[in-house]
Amino acid sequence: MVRFFMEGYRPTLLLPRKAEFLQSGLLNKRLWLNNHRLKNLIGLIKIDGKLPHQIVVMKLGYKKIVVKVGSNVITQANGLPDEYRIQHLVNQLAEIKKHGIEVILVSSGAVASGRSLIKVSEKQDAVTTRQLLAAIGQVKLINTYASFFEPHKIKCAQVLVTKEDFRDRAHYLNMKNCMQILLQNEVIPVVNENDVVSVTELMFTDNDELAGLIASMLNADALVILSNVNGIYNGDPKIPGSEVIEEISGSVSNLASFIQTGKSQFGRGGMVTKSTMAQKVAKLGITVHIANGTTDNVLTALLNQNLVHTRFVPEKIKSGKKKWIAHSETAATGTVKLNDGAKNVLTSGKATSLLPVGIIEIQTDFLKGDIIKIIDEQNQLIGLGIAEYSSDKARERIGQKKQKALVHYDYFYSAI
């Protein structure tokens, strides 16, 4: 179904004959309306008998997307906010929303916004400076978004989170419920890390990690990460001949060798962080796109499959519980070491639970219901899971057959 939003007009959908398309010069053979059925679609709207307007419906059939915009996309070279780029982004989000797609925006830029409002003494240390700029800047940032969404008759809401909100299952579900009710009421959540209270170990690696968590939590169809480069390259982007890798599937162990390790000028993360998060999110069944946010109409071009960028192919969709577990490594209390045989079985892709017979050591204590890390004999992470019983009982059953699983398959996430 096609919906048109043009206030003050009574639009009429026309499905013209091929000859009329030829006369208007708008014929595109790949998008021709076969037997008057809409396919990928170009339609025409006649408004009060005036000139036709072209309407493009997104080719990718996403119903819910998370868009993450990085600091380098919406910050000028002088460190101040780029309001032109922010407005252009908002216009695209509004257009996407009009096509019935739910949108969640994860946006950096609070510190840059704060920098435009106040001068900070050089004597201030980095942590308190960041807190000051973020506290002031968050107000300006959300007001900037609200003012640009207002002409589109769209409301937005500010959602500030910390890493702690994702560690506790109750907090996690409360946050999920909040965002769902916003979406149900046609409000766009604008999510950012709460830099006022997030310091040192409480901080996300950057907003790429946060965006991956949000996409997983809300069961999004896709995560779009907007950076200041076109995607993942097969070499140094600055060297002639390097090209964008347009599709990545599975775990690509040598991907980091292609990626520049430098961080963005104004952000905390780099392309290695983006690719690692993208692979994790794709493993959970969510498509991930990395594209250049400084390209005009990047979002609409991407959703119409008309943009060179990197797409991470999703695997089979995982349950909501597994999606939460996948991002809970920092919340893990216990550590369990397995032998290589148990590792191979557990990571085979088959529905296999973690049995005590394959355990060789309980390294740190945990209680029933805790998130635990599962490592191999080389101390490399195999996966994460929810313990069915405590470490005391697990120690009693090490190496024993015919014992209850320590981690049930439904509550195990393989990191391999």
XYZ file of C-alpha atoms in Angstrom:
416
model
C 0.000 0.000 0.000
C 1.243 3.485 -0.851
C 0.563 6.391 1.467
C 1.005 10.018 0.487
C 1.314 12.870 2.970
C 0.597 16.202 1.350
C -1.388 18.563 3.494
C -3.909 20.778 1.750
C -4.083 18.639 -1.390
C -6.090 15.671 -2.539
C -3.453 13.584 -4.306
C -4.418 11.007 -6.933
C -2.201 8.038 -7.687
C -1.769 7.643 -11.445
C -0.553 4.495 -13.119
C 0.138 5.932 -16.586
C 0.434 4.060 -19.819
C 3.908 3.364 -21.101
C 3.469 6.023 -23.801
C 2.841 8.687 -21.155
C 6.041 7.712 -19.367
C 7.923 8.024 -22.664
C 6.466 11.468 -23.286
C 7.363 12.653 -19.785
C 10.871 11.268 -20.005
C 10.435 9.463 -16.698
C 10.475 5.887 -17.976
C 12.754 3.540 -16.131
C 12.491 0.034 -17.544
C 13.545 -1.698 -14.355
C 10.825 0.080 -12.434
C 8.005 -0.247 -14.977
C 4.642 -0.955 -13.373
C 3.856 -4.373 -14.770
C 0.078 -4.872 -15.204
C -0.578 -1.792 -13.068
C 0.970 -3.413 -9.992
C 3.497 -1.476 -7.926
C 6.930 -3.054 -8.002
C 9.916 -1.365 -6.307
C 7.928 1.506 -7.411
C 7.816 4.714 -9.240
C 4.352 6.295 -9.255
C 3.126 9.708 -10.258
C 0.934 12.062 -8.283
C -1.182 14.661 -9.993
C -2.023 17.517 -7.621
C -4.975 19.640 -8.755
C -4.099 18.917 -12.365
C -0.609 20.419 -12.000
C 2.784 18.986 -12.842
C 3.434 15.409 -11.667
C 5.629 14.709 -8.664
C 7.790 11.623 -8.515
C 7.352 9.372 -5.460
C 9.937 6.711 -4.640
C 9.172 3.888 -2.237
C 12.120 2.237 -0.465
C 13.195 -0.949 -2.224
C 14.553 -2.546 0.935
C 11.527 -3.821 2.829
C 12.629 -2.780 6.304
C 9.943 -1.996 8.859
C 12.197 -0.804 11.672
C 15.705 0.652 11.442
C 18.253 2.147 13.829
C 20.339 4.970 12.360
C 23.559 5.885 14.125
C 25.182 9.182 13.188
C 28.746 9.777 14.270
C 30.416 12.925 15.555
C 32.426 13.420 12.368
C 29.235 13.508 10.300
C 27.474 16.297 12.193
C 30.503 18.256 13.466
C 32.376 20.903 11.494
C 36.151 21.008 11.223
C 36.218 23.670 13.962
C 34.517 21.287 16.406
C 31.130 23.022 16.324
C 27.834 21.391 15.234
C 27.064 21.226 11.506
C 23.402 22.253 11.577
C 23.047 22.027 7.799
C 24.044 18.351 7.916
C 21.778 17.698 10.910
C 18.817 19.256 9.089
C 19.547 17.240 5.964
C 19.643 14.066 8.074
C 16.320 14.959 9.714
C 14.690 15.545 6.325
C 15.733 12.061 5.230
C 14.493 10.466 8.454
C 11.153 12.223 7.995
C 10.879 10.909 4.447
C 11.685 7.376 5.599
C 9.106 7.595 8.382
C 6.439 8.691 5.910
C 6.888 5.354 4.172
C 5.784 3.558 7.327
C 9.275 2.650 8.556
C 9.905 3.001 12.300
C 13.093 4.975 12.967
C 15.329 5.142 16.032
C 18.173 7.666 15.902
C 21.384 7.160 17.887
C 23.201 10.478 17.714
C 26.523 11.759 18.959
C 27.154 15.489 19.138
C 26.327 16.610 22.690
C 29.904 17.624 23.498
C 30.220 19.539 20.204
C 26.931 21.306 20.940
C 28.196 22.234 24.406
C 31.407 23.560 22.911
C 29.340 26.017 20.859
C 27.771 27.454 24.035
C 30.564 27.791 26.576
C 34.327 28.263 26.775
C 36.098 25.847 29.087
C 39.265 26.661 30.995
C 42.291 24.688 29.871
C 42.930 23.936 33.553
C 39.869 21.646 33.657
C 40.676 17.958 33.405
C 39.315 15.947 30.455
C 36.608 14.064 32.402
C 35.026 17.109 34.055
C 35.277 19.065 30.793
C 33.396 16.327 28.974
C 30.751 16.240 31.708
C 30.298 20.003 31.550
C 30.052 20.167 27.753
C 27.744 17.142 27.567
C 25.387 18.458 30.256
C 24.981 21.786 28.472
C 25.180 20.355 24.964
C 22.483 17.698 25.363
C 19.892 20.460 25.786
C 20.958 22.198 22.591
C 21.323 18.951 20.621
C 17.809 17.658 21.360
C 16.330 21.137 20.771
C 18.115 21.267 17.408
C 16.611 17.933 16.389
C 13.162 18.944 17.700
C 13.203 22.217 15.733
C 14.135 20.428 12.492
C 11.534 17.667 12.975
C 8.771 20.174 13.796
C 8.076 21.302 10.169
C 7.508 17.626 9.325
C 4.916 17.369 12.124
C 7.145 14.771 13.816
C 7.954 14.666 17.523
C 11.225 13.361 18.921
C 12.198 12.290 22.432
C 15.529 12.290 24.240
C 16.719 8.970 25.661
C 19.986 9.071 27.634
C 21.480 5.751 28.699
C 24.557 4.251 30.342
C 26.168 0.845 30.095
C 24.655 -0.062 33.462
C 21.159 0.139 31.929
C 21.977 -2.855 29.734
C 23.562 -5.012 32.437
C 20.441 -5.392 34.542
C 17.654 -7.329 32.834
C 14.907 -5.313 34.571
C 16.450 -1.974 33.498
C 16.932 -3.390 30.010
C 13.249 -4.331 29.682
C 12.110 -0.988 31.140
C 14.178 0.838 28.552
C 12.827 -1.401 25.794
C 9.240 -0.726 26.892
C 9.896 3.027 26.917
C 11.185 3.045 23.346
C 8.384 0.812 22.130
C 5.715 3.146 23.523
C 7.483 6.091 21.853
C 7.420 4.292 18.502
C 3.780 3.309 18.949
C 2.956 7.000 19.386
C 4.861 8.005 16.231
C 7.699 9.594 18.227
C 11.317 9.214 17.073
C 13.651 8.303 19.976
C 16.943 10.220 19.851
C 19.348 8.086 21.881
C 22.743 9.092 23.229
C 25.096 7.987 25.951
C 24.686 9.981 29.152
C 28.199 11.444 29.222
C 27.356 13.383 32.370
C 27.572 10.208 34.469
C 29.347 7.800 32.087
C 33.062 7.923 32.822
C 35.960 5.440 32.489
C 34.748 1.833 32.783
C 31.074 2.866 32.650
C 31.431 4.224 29.116
C 30.498 2.478 25.895
C 33.381 2.010 23.470
C 31.471 4.594 21.437
C 27.972 5.088 20.068
C 28.486 2.246 17.568
C 28.335 -0.154 20.492
C 25.279 1.641 21.863
C 23.554 1.524 18.470
C 24.191 -2.224 18.226
C 22.627 -2.717 21.645
C 19.568 -0.646 20.699
C 19.119 -2.486 17.386
C 19.309 -5.838 19.182
C 16.994 -4.747 21.992
C 14.266 -3.475 19.645
C 14.581 -6.350 17.137
C 15.332 -3.909 14.331
C 15.517 -5.139 10.752
C 18.638 -3.095 10.099
C 21.287 -0.925 11.699
C 22.698 1.910 9.569
C 26.013 3.325 10.802
C 26.828 6.696 9.243
C 30.518 7.544 9.308
C 32.706 9.878 7.229
C 33.897 7.123 4.868
C 32.005 5.038 2.311
C 32.382 1.741 4.170
C 34.990 -0.966 4.789
C 37.777 -0.873 2.191
C 40.008 -3.691 0.941
C 43.024 -1.490 1.639
C 43.953 1.999 2.781
C 41.162 4.296 1.480
C 43.785 6.963 0.753
C 45.660 4.690 -1.660
C 44.422 4.607 -5.286
C 42.921 1.252 -6.187
C 41.395 0.589 -2.779
C 37.723 -0.282 -3.114
C 34.754 -0.588 -0.789
C 33.911 -4.151 0.232
C 30.206 -4.050 -0.592
C 29.174 -7.257 1.186
C 30.599 -9.091 4.190
C 29.213 -12.318 5.596
C 30.224 -14.541 8.477
C 33.188 -13.926 10.740
C 36.035 -12.369 8.765
C 39.112 -12.887 10.913
C 41.509 -10.845 8.776
C 39.173 -7.893 8.285
C 41.099 -5.778 10.795
C 44.167 -5.858 8.542
C 42.260 -3.819 5.953
C 40.989 -1.221 8.376
C 42.675 1.963 9.509
C 43.148 1.865 13.296
C 42.967 5.622 13.785
C 39.963 7.028 15.623
C 37.723 9.717 14.215
C 38.644 13.323 14.949
C 35.763 13.986 17.325
C 34.551 10.475 18.235
C 35.993 7.745 20.469
C 35.805 4.857 18.025
C 37.249 3.855 14.683
C 36.421 1.511 11.820
C 37.709 -1.545 13.710
C 35.099 -0.886 16.408
C 32.418 -0.454 13.748
C 33.277 -3.679 11.946
C 33.467 -5.704 15.175
C 30.086 -4.425 16.322
C 28.620 -4.908 12.837
C 29.673 -8.559 12.772
C 28.185 -9.182 16.214
C 24.867 -7.547 15.289
C 24.700 -9.375 11.938
C 25.326 -12.638 13.798
C 22.135 -11.916 15.761
C 20.100 -11.690 12.542
C 20.151 -7.923 11.910
C 21.467 -6.432 8.655
C 24.142 -3.782 9.191
C 25.074 -1.036 6.717
C 28.125 1.222 7.036
C 27.895 4.283 4.797
C 29.156 7.827 4.374
C 26.877 10.179 6.286
C 28.355 13.241 4.568
C 26.910 12.058 1.247
C 23.725 13.900 0.309
C 20.561 11.760 0.581
C 22.630 8.877 1.915
C 19.743 7.186 3.736
C 17.191 7.300 0.940
C 19.828 6.208 -1.579
C 20.865 3.321 0.674
C 17.296 2.128 1.228
C 16.727 2.259 -2.525
C 19.866 0.158 -3.156
C 21.489 3.021 -4.982
C 24.592 3.600 -2.844
C 28.086 2.128 -2.725
C 28.663 1.104 0.887
C 29.361 -1.965 3.047
C 26.554 -4.349 3.993
C 26.980 -7.051 6.632
C 24.799 -10.037 5.752
C 22.620 -11.179 8.669
C 22.571 -14.727 9.983
C 19.509 -16.510 11.376
C 17.491 -14.287 13.741
C 18.231 -14.995 17.405
C 15.776 -14.761 20.292
C 15.409 -11.574 22.338
C 17.079 -13.225 25.307
C 20.103 -14.278 23.237
C 20.388 -10.750 21.854
C 20.609 -9.419 25.402
C 23.141 -12.075 26.411
C 25.301 -11.308 23.363
C 25.944 -7.774 24.613
C 26.379 -8.679 28.286
C 30.081 -9.545 28.458
C 30.848 -6.671 30.810
C 28.051 -7.857 33.114
C 29.435 -11.403 33.398
C 30.348 -12.464 36.938
C 31.692 -15.991 36.501
C 34.176 -17.640 34.142
C 34.078 -21.293 33.085
C 36.832 -23.055 31.107
C 36.021 -25.882 28.677
C 38.114 -28.555 26.992
C 38.497 -28.429 23.199
C 35.995 -31.218 22.620
C 33.246 -29.381 24.474
C 34.190 -26.180 22.651
C 33.777 -27.825 19.250
C 30.385 -29.264 20.161
C 29.116 -26.040 21.698
C 30.120 -23.908 18.700
C 29.015 -26.381 16.003
C 25.830 -24.460 15.306
C 23.650 -27.286 16.543
C 21.276 -26.934 19.491
C 23.724 -28.055 22.165
C 23.808 -27.088 25.854
C 26.888 -26.727 28.056
C 27.245 -29.932 30.098
C 29.548 -30.356 33.129
C 31.395 -33.217 31.403
C 33.196 -30.674 29.198
C 34.175 -28.285 31.997
C 37.789 -28.361 33.212
C 37.771 -25.350 35.574
C 35.512 -22.838 37.310
C 37.710 -19.739 37.420
C 35.417 -17.262 39.212
C 32.303 -17.676 41.321
C 28.730 -17.028 40.187
C 25.144 -17.567 41.285
C 22.189 -19.152 39.554
C 20.873 -16.731 36.911
C 24.182 -14.859 36.501
C 25.751 -14.167 33.109
C 28.942 -16.221 32.796
C 31.845 -16.151 30.348
C 32.767 -19.439 28.708
C 36.399 -19.693 27.583
C 38.585 -22.327 25.921
C 41.896 -23.852 27.031
C 43.736 -20.838 25.534
C 41.551 -18.454 27.587
C 39.811 -17.182 24.444
C 36.116 -16.286 24.725
C 33.799 -18.968 23.344
C 30.527 -17.409 24.351
C 28.236 -16.153 27.096
C 25.369 -17.800 28.909
C 23.000 -17.725 31.857
C 23.962 -20.148 34.630
C 21.317 -22.728 35.559
C 22.960 -23.225 38.979
C 25.743 -21.754 41.124
C 29.524 -22.176 40.827
C 29.560 -24.356 43.984
C 27.324 -26.962 42.354
C 29.198 -26.622 39.065
C 32.503 -27.450 40.779
C 30.967 -30.602 42.272
C 29.953 -31.768 38.790
C 33.115 -30.937 36.796
C 33.859 -33.701 34.270
C 30.805 -35.771 35.232
C 28.400 -37.289 32.706
C 24.587 -37.333 32.914
C 24.408 -34.052 34.828
C 22.078 -31.110 34.291
C 23.380 -28.557 31.790
C 25.116 -25.557 33.341
C 23.924 -23.382 30.434
C 20.890 -24.352 28.370
C 21.163 -23.839 24.608
C 18.318 -21.288 24.658
C 20.410 -19.090 26.965
C 23.801 -19.492 25.252
C 25.348 -17.045 22.789
C 28.334 -18.210 20.746
C 30.939 -15.505 20.195
C 32.717 -17.627 17.576
